[in-house]
Structure formats: C-alpha cells, structure tokens
mmCIF file of N, CA, C and O in Angstrom:
data_model
loop_
_atom_site.group_PDB
_atom_site.id
_atom_site.type_symbol
_atom_site.label_atom_id
_atom_site.label_comp_id
_atom_site.label_asym_id
_atom_site.label_seq_id
_atom_site.Cartn_x
_atom_site.Cartn_y
_atom_site.Cartn_z
ATOM 1 N N UNK A 239 1.183 -1.139 -0.350
ATOM 2 C CA UNK A 239 -0.242 -0.174 -0.013
ATOM 3 C C UNK A 239 0.888 0.907 0.221
ATOM 4 O O UNK A 239 2.153 1.015 0.006
ATOM 5 N N UNK A 240 0.156 2.311 -0.621
ATOM 6 C CA UNK A 240 0.875 3.940 -0.524
ATOM 7 C C UNK A 240 1.382 3.701 0.671
ATOM 8 O O UNK A 240 2.346 4.862 1.309
ATOM 9 N N UNK A 241 0.508 4.256 1.805
ATOM 10 C CA UNK A 241 0.747 4.842 2.929
ATOM 11 C C UNK A 241 1.245 3.900 3.954
ATOM 12 O O UNK A 241 1.896 4.081 4.543
ATOM 13 N N UNK A 242 1.691 2.053 3.295
ATOM 14 C CA UNK A 242 2.803 1.555 4.152
ATOM 15 C C UNK A 242 2.339 0.775 5.220
ATOM 16 O O UNK A 242 2.345 -0.300 5.697
ATOM 17 N N UNK A 243 0.203 0.611 4.849
ATOM 18 C CA UNK A 243 -0.003 -0.021 6.182
ATOM 19 C C UNK A 243 -0.874 -1.034 5.457
ATOM 20 O O UNK A 243 -0.809 -1.352 4.221
ATOM 21 N N UNK A 244 -0.590 -2.824 6.153
ATOM 22 C CA UNK A 244 -0.639 -3.612 5.498
ATOM 23 C C UNK A 244 -2.457 -3.686 5.576
ATOM 24 O O UNK A 244 -3.102 -3.722 6.168
ATOM 25 N N UNK A 245 -3.110 -4.448 4.597
ATOM 26 C CA UNK A 245 -4.065 -5.347 4.455
ATOM 27 C C UNK A 245 -4.453 -6.282 4.204
ATOM 28 O O UNK A 245 -3.877 -7.426 3.780
ATOM 29 N N UNK A 246 -5.947 -7.713 5.570
ATOM 30 C CA UNK A 246 -5.833 -8.264 4.642
ATOM 31 C C UNK A 246 -6.238 -8.787 4.238
ATOM 32 O O UNK A 246 -7.122 -8.575 3.279
ATOM 33 N N UNK A 247 -5.638 -9.982 3.335
ATOM 34 C CA UNK A 247 -5.593 -10.156 1.698
ATOM 35 C C UNK A 247 -6.348 -12.040 1.314
ATOM 36 O O UNK A 247 -5.254 -11.566 1.961
ATOM 37 N N UNK A 248 -7.092 -12.138 0.586
ATOM 38 C CA UNK A 248 -6.843 -13.238 0.490
ATOM 39 C C UNK A 248 -6.458 -13.658 -0.952
ATOM 40 O O UNK A 248 -6.117 -12.628 -2.327
ATOM 41 N N UNK A 249 -5.569 -14.879 -1.332
ATOM 42 C CA UNK A 249 -4.865 -14.705 -2.226
ATOM 43 C C UNK A 249 -4.955 -15.567 -3.471
ATOM 44 O O UNK A 249 -5.222 -16.675 -3.036
ATOM 45 N N UNK A 250 -5.900 -15.228 -4.811
ATOM 46 C CA UNK A 250 -5.955 -16.252 -6.059
ATOM 47 C C UNK A 250 -4.460 -16.627 -6.508
ATOM 48 O O UNK A 250 -4.293 -15.011 -7.152
ATOM 49 N N UNK A 251 -4.329 -17.495 -6.987
ATOM 50 C CA UNK A 251 -2.949 -17.606 -8.587
ATOM 51 C C UNK A 251 -4.310 -18.878 -9.401
ATOM 52 O O UNK A 251 -5.078 -18.963 -9.176
ATOM 53 N N UNK A 252 -4.359 -17.680 -10.058
ATOM 54 C CA UNK A 252 -4.768 -18.309 -12.071
ATOM 55 C C UNK A 252 -4.432 -17.837 -12.458
ATOM 56 O O UNK A 252 -3.324 -17.441 -12.998
ATOM 57 N N UNK A 253 -5.238 -18.208 -14.056
ATOM 58 C CA UNK A 253 -4.184 -18.077 -15.047
ATOM 59 C C UNK A 253 -4.904 -16.872 -16.033
ATOM 60 O O UNK A 253 -6.756 -17.286 -15.950
ATOM 61 N N UNK A 254 -3.795 -16.452 -16.869
ATOM 62 C CA UNK A 254 -5.093 -14.919 -17.533
ATOM 63 C C UNK A 254 -5.010 -15.335 -18.842
ATOM 64 O O UNK A 254 -5.487 -16.640 -19.483
ATOM 65 N N UNK A 255 -6.427 -14.437 -19.507
ATOM 66 C CA UNK A 255 -6.702 -15.320 -20.563
ATOM 67 C C UNK A 255 -5.925 -15.299 -22.072
ATOM 68 O O UNK A 255 -6.098 -16.319 -22.987
ATOM 69 N N UNK A 256 -4.126 -16.006 -21.395
ATOM 70 C CA UNK A 256 -3.183 -16.127 -22.969
ATOM 71 C C UNK A 256 -2.121 -16.907 -21.937
ATOM 72 O O UNK A 256 -1.488 -16.639 -22.296
ATOM 73 N N UNK A 257 -3.368 -17.493 -21.144
ATOM 74 C CA UNK A 257 -2.990 -19.038 -20.468
ATOM 75 C C UNK A 257 -1.308 -18.198 -19.613
ATOM 76 O O UNK A 257 -0.717 -18.623 -19.305
ATOM 77 N N UNK A 258 -1.150 -17.205 -19.333
ATOM 78 C CA UNK A 258 0.009 -16.779 -18.176
ATOM 79 C C UNK A 258 -0.552 -17.007 -16.769
ATOM 80 O O UNK A 258 -2.100 -16.858 -16.154
ATOM 81 N N UNK A 259 0.268 -16.650 -15.883
ATOM 82 C CA UNK A 259 0.149 -16.713 -14.964
ATOM 83 C C UNK A 259 -0.249 -15.365 -13.748
ATOM 84 O O UNK A 259 0.225 -14.443 -14.178
ATOM 85 N N UNK A 260 -1.135 -15.539 -13.051
ATOM 86 C CA UNK A 260 -1.671 -14.216 -12.481
ATOM 87 C C UNK A 260 -2.134 -14.560 -11.371
ATOM 88 O O UNK A 260 -2.555 -15.504 -10.364
ATOM 89 N N UNK A 261 -1.530 -13.363 -10.396
ATOM 90 C CA UNK A 261 -1.282 -13.918 -8.980
ATOM 91 C C UNK A 261 -2.882 -11.971 -8.636
ATOM 92 O O UNK A 261 -2.315 -11.357 -8.885
ATOM 93 N N UNK A 262 -3.857 -12.048 -7.827
ATOM 94 C CA UNK A 262 -4.945 -11.641 -7.335
ATOM 95 C C UNK A 262 -5.021 -11.507 -6.267
ATOM 96 O O UNK A 262 -5.320 -12.301 -5.283
ATOM 97 N N UNK A 263 -5.140 -10.564 -5.540
ATOM 98 C CA UNK A 263 -5.295 -10.007 -4.547
ATOM 99 C C UNK A 263 -6.394 -9.320 -3.474
ATOM 100 O O UNK A 263 -6.661 -8.155 -4.381
ATOM 101 N N UNK A 264 -7.954 -9.893 -3.027
ATOM 102 C CA UNK A 264 -8.702 -9.695 -2.300
ATOM 103 C C UNK A 264 -8.595 -8.510 -1.270
ATOM 104 O O UNK A 264 -8.212 -10.519 -0.790
ATOM 105 N N UNK A 265 -9.554 -7.740 -1.108
ATOM 106 C CA UNK A 265 -8.613 -7.520 0.520
ATOM 107 C C UNK A 265 -10.174 -8.258 1.093
ATOM 108 O O UNK A 265 -11.491 -8.320 1.176
ATOM 109 N N UNK A 266 -10.186 -8.959 2.343
ATOM 110 C CA UNK A 266 -10.749 -9.626 3.233
ATOM 111 C C UNK A 266 -12.342 -8.906 3.887
ATOM 112 O O UNK A 266 -12.748 -9.424 4.110
ATOM 113 N N UNK A 267 -11.858 -7.706 4.051
ATOM 114 C CA UNK A 267 -12.924 -7.037 4.470
ATOM 115 C C UNK A 267 -13.467 -5.928 3.841
ATOM 116 O O UNK A 267 -15.196 -6.243 3.987
ATOM 117 N N UNK A 268 -13.595 -5.971 2.969
ATOM 118 C CA UNK A 268 -14.117 -5.307 1.504
ATOM 119 C C UNK A 268 -14.730 -5.744 0.222
ATOM 120 O O UNK A 268 -15.239 -5.962 -0.315
ATOM 121 N N UNK A 269 -14.674 -7.235 -0.061
ATOM 122 C CA UNK A 269 -14.264 -8.305 -1.104
ATOM 123 C C UNK A 269 -13.777 -6.912 -2.408
ATOM 124 O O UNK A 269 -14.253 -7.283 -3.372
ATOM 125 N N UNK A 270 -12.876 -6.050 -2.029
ATOM 126 C CA UNK A 270 -12.484 -5.513 -3.436
ATOM 127 C C UNK A 270 -10.979 -5.807 -3.908
ATOM 128 O O UNK A 270 -10.110 -6.145 -3.079
ATOM 129 N N UNK A 271 -11.073 -5.841 -5.239
ATOM 130 C CA UNK A 271 -9.736 -6.441 -5.475
ATOM 131 C C UNK A 271 -8.248 -4.951 -5.165
ATOM 132 O O UNK A 271 -8.320 -4.023 -4.790
ATOM 133 N N UNK A 272 -7.548 -5.464 -4.635
ATOM 134 C CA UNK A 272 -6.359 -4.908 -4.203
ATOM 135 C C UNK A 272 -4.761 -4.422 -4.826
ATOM 136 O O UNK A 272 -4.328 -3.812 -5.553
ATOM 137 N N UNK A 273 -4.729 -5.936 -5.710
ATOM 138 C CA UNK A 273 -3.645 -6.008 -6.555
ATOM 139 C C UNK A 273 -4.000 -7.064 -7.529
ATOM 140 O O UNK A 273 -4.423 -8.052 -7.345
ATOM 141 N N UNK A 274 -3.140 -7.245 -8.927
ATOM 142 C CA UNK A 274 -2.916 -8.220 -9.676
ATOM 143 C C UNK A 274 -1.387 -8.205 -9.885
ATOM 144 O O UNK A 274 -0.941 -6.437 -10.303
ATOM 145 N N UNK A 275 -1.133 -9.255 -10.571
ATOM 146 C CA UNK A 275 0.635 -9.718 -10.924
ATOM 147 C C UNK A 275 0.148 -10.400 -11.857
ATOM 148 O O UNK A 275 -0.680 -11.482 -12.025
ATOM 149 N N UNK A 276 0.803 -10.184 -12.941
ATOM 150 C CA UNK A 276 0.810 -10.974 -13.802
ATOM 151 C C UNK A 276 2.194 -11.226 -14.002
ATOM 152 O O UNK A 276 3.311 -10.532 -13.480
ATOM 153 N N UNK A 277 2.815 -13.277 -13.783
ATOM 154 C CA UNK A 277 3.992 -13.748 -13.505
ATOM 155 C C UNK A 277 5.060 -13.886 -14.941
ATOM 156 O O UNK A 277 4.261 -15.090 -15.925
ATOM 157 N N UNK A 278 5.751 -13.256 -15.911
ATOM 158 C CA UNK A 278 6.972 -13.646 -16.709
ATOM 159 C C UNK A 278 7.150 -14.234 -16.627
ATOM 160 O O UNK A 278 8.821 -14.421 -15.798
ATOM 161 N N UNK A 279 7.066 -15.832 -16.928
ATOM 162 C CA UNK A 279 8.271 -17.353 -16.267
ATOM 163 C C UNK A 279 8.887 -17.361 -17.342
ATOM 164 O O UNK A 279 8.688 -18.022 -18.841
ATOM 165 N N UNK A 280 10.690 -17.178 -17.042
ATOM 166 C CA UNK A 280 11.838 -17.611 -18.172
ATOM 167 C C UNK A 280 12.443 -18.807 -17.040
ATOM 168 O O UNK A 280 12.313 -18.682 -16.543
ATOM 169 N N UNK A 281 13.492 -19.080 -19.117
ATOM 170 C CA UNK A 281 14.754 -20.099 -18.326
ATOM 171 C C UNK A 281 15.307 -19.377 -16.846
ATOM 172 O O UNK A 281 16.184 -19.284 -16.404
ATOM 173 N N UNK A 282 14.885 -18.449 -16.671
ATOM 174 C CA UNK A 282 16.491 -17.090 -16.368
ATOM 175 C C UNK A 282 15.219 -16.729 -14.984
ATOM 176 O O UNK A 282 16.472 -16.068 -14.141
ATOM 177 N N UNK A 283 14.242 -17.136 -15.024
ATOM 178 C CA UNK A 283 13.452 -16.534 -13.834
ATOM 179 C C UNK A 283 12.384 -15.887 -13.708
ATOM 180 O O UNK A 283 11.274 -16.572 -14.787
ATOM 181 N N UNK A 284 11.284 -15.676 -12.713
ATOM 182 C CA UNK A 284 10.002 -14.633 -12.939
ATOM 183 C C UNK A 284 9.814 -13.929 -12.649
ATOM 184 O O UNK A 284 10.490 -12.999 -11.836
ATOM 185 N N UNK A 285 9.338 -12.522 -13.416
ATOM 186 C CA UNK A 285 9.622 -11.082 -13.536
ATOM 187 C C UNK A 285 8.092 -11.371 -12.967
ATOM 188 O O UNK A 285 7.042 -11.896 -13.563
ATOM 189 N N UNK A 286 7.743 -10.387 -12.439
ATOM 190 C CA UNK A 286 6.426 -10.272 -11.721
ATOM 191 C C UNK A 286 5.816 -8.709 -12.196
ATOM 192 O O UNK A 286 6.443 -7.407 -11.666
ATOM 193 N N UNK A 287 5.500 -8.307 -13.049
ATOM 194 C CA UNK A 287 4.816 -7.353 -13.191
ATOM 195 C C UNK A 287 3.474 -6.671 -12.693
ATOM 196 O O UNK A 287 2.431 -7.113 -12.602
#
C-alpha cells in the first residue's frame, strides 16, 4: 500500500486469458480487488509485473 499499512487479503493464483500465471489479491474486509500481478516466467527466472 502507498501509505505503508498492511491489508488482510485473500490470494488467488489463476491463469490469464493468454494462459499466463496471475496472482490476484482480494481485500478480506471489503471484497474489493487490491492488486493483480502477472508473472512472466522464463528459464532465467520470474518477472512480476
């Protein structure tokens, strides 16, 4: 979070429409989406966008 406070979230590991790995964080109190990360994986490692 920009203000430095933690938020209790559920984490979901999913597949995107182009079959990429995606992690979605949903706020446990409000059920609102907090963050989405797309994981780009290669032989050299994983890039989180």
